Structures are given as C-alpha cells and as structure tokens.
Amino acid sequence: MRTLISTAFVSLDGVVEAPGGEPGYRNSGWTFKDMEFLPEAFEIKGREQQEATAMLFGRTSYEAFSPVWPDMDEFADYKPMPKYIVSTTLTEDGLVSGWGEQTILRSLDDVAALKETEGGPIIMHGSATLNRNLSDAGLIDRYHLLVFPLLLGAGKRLFSETDKDTQKLKLVEHEAYANGLQMNVFDVVR
C-alpha cells in the first residue's frame, strides 16, 4: 500500500488558507509576512520532492499550482511525477500541458484504490477540503506540518469538525527554529 502524505503550512490555530498570497483571503500570504526566512526550516520541502513518487490535489489547489509550478526551478522534481486531481467537476480540457501524466479521480474510493497500487509515497499539497475529507475517511498516513507562530482566526482549516472517533498520531520528527516556526512530522497510528 502506498503512503499518502499531507503536507501543509498551518497557523497555530489550524488555518491553511492562502499561505502563499492567493487572492480573496484577508490574511493572504501569511507565511512570509513579517517572518524571518530561515532556509533550514524549509528543508523538508526539498526532501518531499525527493521522496514522493506522485502528487495528489483537490481541484482548487490544482488550479492554483498548475499554472505556476511546472516552470519553477524550486519544484522541478515534481514536473515528471504523475499527478492525480480529485474533482467531480474538472474535465480533461481543464488540465495543463507539460506537467507530466495527469489523471482525474472522481471520489475518495478512487483515492483509496490509488493507494492500493504499486509505487512509492503520494504527496498532497494544499487541498484543504480534500485533506479534511481524506483525514475523516482514514486515508492519510502521514502529516508534514510547518506550523507558523500565528493566530489567524477565520479561514479554511486543515482538519474538519466532524464528530468522529479519536485518530491517534505518532510524532516521528520535530524541529523548532529561531523564527518560531515548527516542523512536525506525524504518522497516523492504525
């Protein structure tokens, strides 16, 4: 079974919306505003590219990343990887060209089936709604969280408010940085 990794920039109060400056959110761009950049805090981002063998997106995140990431040197290792987009509305003509093999999945069952295929880890960036649904369905195996020392209040959250059984996590890697950023890697305990 393939490992599904959710990777996210998240505020201390759980907000993941518009970390890079996406329009329409009051605190858009919060990851770099008034935050000293320390390269070592983002080392995990390079490691993710080396370890992942496929990418998973919800439609909204795919539509945000796909026009930009294919031509960015910082994300060159992702370019040839297969990409899977979970959407009930996206059509083939909505896929970008020149970003490797891309497949539209229509349901969480399709994601579960993908996890059963041969291959290495699948990384999911952004995709707040998909993340909440996959987490609630027990389909995420690992979390890579860069936690920013900010309280943003309103905004899309990483985890749902669904009333469900406790989901236990095991901290497998942790680092705190001088700028207050924390890197936490959790495995989901089954």
Coordinates of C-alpha atoms in Angstrom, one line a residue:
M1 CA 0.0 0.0 0.0
R2 CA 1.3 3.5 -0.9
T3 CA 1.8 6.1 1.8
L4 CA -0.4 9.2 1.4
I5 CA 1.4 12.3 2.9
S6 CA -0.4 15.5 3.6
T7 CA 2.0 18.5 3.7
A8 CA 0.8 21.9 4.8
F9 CA 1.7 25.3 6.0
V10 CA -0.6 25.8 9.0
S11 CA -1.1 28.5 11.6
L12 CA -1.0 27.6 15.3
D13 CA -4.8 27.8 15.3
G14 CA -5.1 25.4 12.3
V15 CA -5.7 27.7 9.4
V16 CA -4.2 26.7 6.0
E17 CA -6.0 29.1 3.7
A18 CA -3.9 31.2 1.2
P19 CA -0.4 30.8 2.7
G20 CA 1.3 32.0 -0.4
G21 CA -0.7 35.1 -1.3
E22 CA -3.7 33.6 -3.1
P23 CA -6.4 36.3 -3.5
G24 CA -9.7 36.5 -1.6
Y25 CA -8.5 35.8 1.9
R26 CA -8.0 38.6 4.5
N27 CA -4.6 37.3 5.7
S28 CA -3.4 36.1 2.3
G29 CA 0.4 35.5 2.2
W30 CA 0.8 34.9 5.9
T31 CA 3.7 32.5 5.6
F32 CA 6.2 35.2 4.7
K33 CA 4.8 38.4 6.1
D34 CA 6.9 39.7 9.0
M35 CA 8.5 36.2 9.2
E36 CA 12.3 35.9 9.0
F37 CA 13.1 33.4 6.3
L38 CA 15.3 30.6 7.5
P39 CA 16.2 28.1 4.7
E40 CA 16.7 25.2 7.2
A41 CA 13.1 25.5 8.2
F42 CA 12.0 24.6 4.7
E43 CA 14.5 21.7 4.2
I44 CA 11.6 19.2 4.4
K45 CA 10.1 20.7 1.2
G46 CA 13.2 19.6 -0.8
R47 CA 13.1 16.2 0.9
E48 CA 9.4 15.8 -0.1
Q49 CA 10.3 16.2 -3.7
Q50 CA 13.0 13.5 -3.5
E51 CA 10.8 11.0 -1.6
A52 CA 7.5 11.4 -3.4
T53 CA 6.6 9.5 -6.5
A54 CA 3.2 11.1 -7.3
M55 CA 1.2 14.1 -6.3
L56 CA -2.5 14.4 -5.3
F57 CA -4.5 17.6 -5.4
G58 CA -8.1 18.8 -4.9
R59 CA -9.4 20.9 -7.9
T60 CA -8.9 24.3 -6.3
S61 CA -5.3 23.7 -5.3
Y62 CA -4.5 22.1 -8.7
E63 CA -5.9 25.2 -10.4
A64 CA -3.7 27.4 -8.2
F65 CA -0.5 25.4 -8.6
S66 CA -0.7 24.1 -12.2
P67 CA -0.2 27.4 -14.0
V68 CA 2.9 28.2 -11.8
W69 CA 4.7 25.2 -10.6
P70 CA 5.6 23.5 -13.9
D71 CA 8.1 26.3 -14.8
M72 CA 9.5 26.9 -11.3
D73 CA 13.0 25.6 -10.7
E74 CA 12.2 25.1 -7.0
F75 CA 9.6 22.4 -8.0
A76 CA 11.5 20.8 -10.9
D77 CA 11.5 17.3 -9.3
Y78 CA 7.6 17.4 -9.3
K79 CA 7.3 18.0 -13.0
P80 CA 7.7 14.4 -14.3
M81 CA 5.7 12.9 -11.5
P82 CA 2.2 11.6 -12.1
K83 CA -0.5 14.0 -10.8
Y84 CA -3.9 12.9 -9.5
I85 CA -6.6 15.5 -9.2
V86 CA -9.7 14.7 -7.1
S87 CA -12.7 16.5 -8.6
T88 CA -16.3 15.9 -9.6
T89 CA -16.2 18.9 -11.9
L90 CA -12.8 19.2 -13.6
T91 CA -12.6 17.9 -17.2
E92 CA -9.7 16.8 -19.3
D93 CA -9.6 20.2 -21.1
G94 CA -9.0 21.8 -17.7
L95 CA -5.6 20.0 -17.3
V96 CA -2.4 21.9 -18.1
S97 CA 0.0 20.6 -20.6
G98 CA 3.7 20.0 -19.9
W99 CA 3.3 18.8 -16.3
G100 CA 3.6 15.1 -16.7
E101 CA 0.9 12.5 -16.6
Q102 CA -2.3 13.8 -15.0
T103 CA -5.4 11.7 -14.0
I104 CA -8.7 12.9 -12.7
L105 CA -10.1 10.9 -9.8
R106 CA -13.8 11.4 -9.0
S107 CA -14.2 10.1 -5.5
L108 CA -12.5 9.1 -2.2
D109 CA -12.9 5.5 -3.3
D110 CA -10.7 6.3 -6.3
V111 CA -8.1 7.7 -3.9
A112 CA -8.3 4.5 -1.8
A113 CA -7.8 2.4 -5.0
L114 CA -4.8 4.6 -5.9
K115 CA -3.2 3.8 -2.6
E116 CA -3.6 0.1 -3.3
T117 CA -1.4 0.4 -6.5
E118 CA 2.3 -0.3 -6.7
G119 CA 4.6 2.7 -6.1
G120 CA 6.1 5.0 -3.5
P121 CA 4.7 7.8 -1.5
I122 CA 2.0 10.2 -2.8
I123 CA 2.3 13.8 -1.6
M124 CA -0.7 16.2 -1.2
H125 CA -0.1 19.9 -1.1
G126 CA -2.8 22.4 -0.1
S127 CA -6.2 21.0 -0.9
A128 CA -7.9 21.9 2.4
T129 CA -11.3 20.4 1.6
L130 CA -9.8 17.2 0.2
N131 CA -7.4 17.0 3.2
R132 CA -10.4 17.1 5.6
N133 CA -12.3 14.5 3.7
L134 CA -9.4 12.1 3.4
S135 CA -8.5 12.5 7.0
D136 CA -12.1 11.8 8.1
A137 CA -12.0 8.7 5.8
G138 CA -8.8 7.5 7.4
L139 CA -6.9 7.7 4.1
I140 CA -4.0 9.9 5.2
D141 CA -0.9 8.1 6.5
R142 CA 1.4 10.9 7.4
Y143 CA 1.4 14.7 8.0
H144 CA 4.3 17.0 7.3
L145 CA 3.3 20.3 9.0
L146 CA 5.2 23.5 9.1
V147 CA 3.4 25.3 11.9
F148 CA 3.7 29.1 11.9
P149 CA 3.6 31.1 15.2
L150 CA 0.4 33.0 14.1
L151 CA -3.2 33.0 15.1
L152 CA -5.3 33.8 12.0
G153 CA -8.8 33.2 13.3
A154 CA -11.1 32.7 10.4
G155 CA -10.1 30.7 7.4
K156 CA -10.1 27.2 5.9
R157 CA -8.8 24.7 8.5
L158 CA -6.6 21.7 8.0
F159 CA -8.9 19.4 10.0
S160 CA -12.7 19.1 10.0
E161 CA -15.0 19.5 12.9
T162 CA -16.6 16.1 12.2
D163 CA -17.6 14.2 15.3
K164 CA -15.6 11.1 14.9
D165 CA -13.5 8.6 16.9
T166 CA -10.1 9.7 18.1
Q167 CA -7.4 9.5 15.5
K168 CA -4.0 8.9 17.1
L169 CA -0.8 10.4 15.7
K170 CA 2.8 9.5 16.5
L171 CA 5.4 12.3 16.3
V172 CA 8.3 10.9 14.3
E173 CA 10.2 14.1 13.6
H174 CA 10.2 17.5 15.1
E175 CA 12.3 20.7 14.9
A176 CA 11.8 24.2 16.2
Y177 CA 13.5 27.2 14.5
A178 CA 14.7 30.6 15.8
N179 CA 11.9 32.4 13.9
G180 CA 9.3 30.4 15.8
L181 CA 8.4 28.0 13.0
Q182 CA 8.0 24.4 13.9
M183 CA 8.3 21.3 11.7
N184 CA 6.2 18.4 12.9
V185 CA 6.0 15.0 11.1
F186 CA 3.3 12.7 12.4
D187 CA 2.4 9.2 11.3
V188 CA -1.2 8.1 11.7
V189 CA -1.5 5.2 14.2
R190 CA -3.6 2.4 12.8

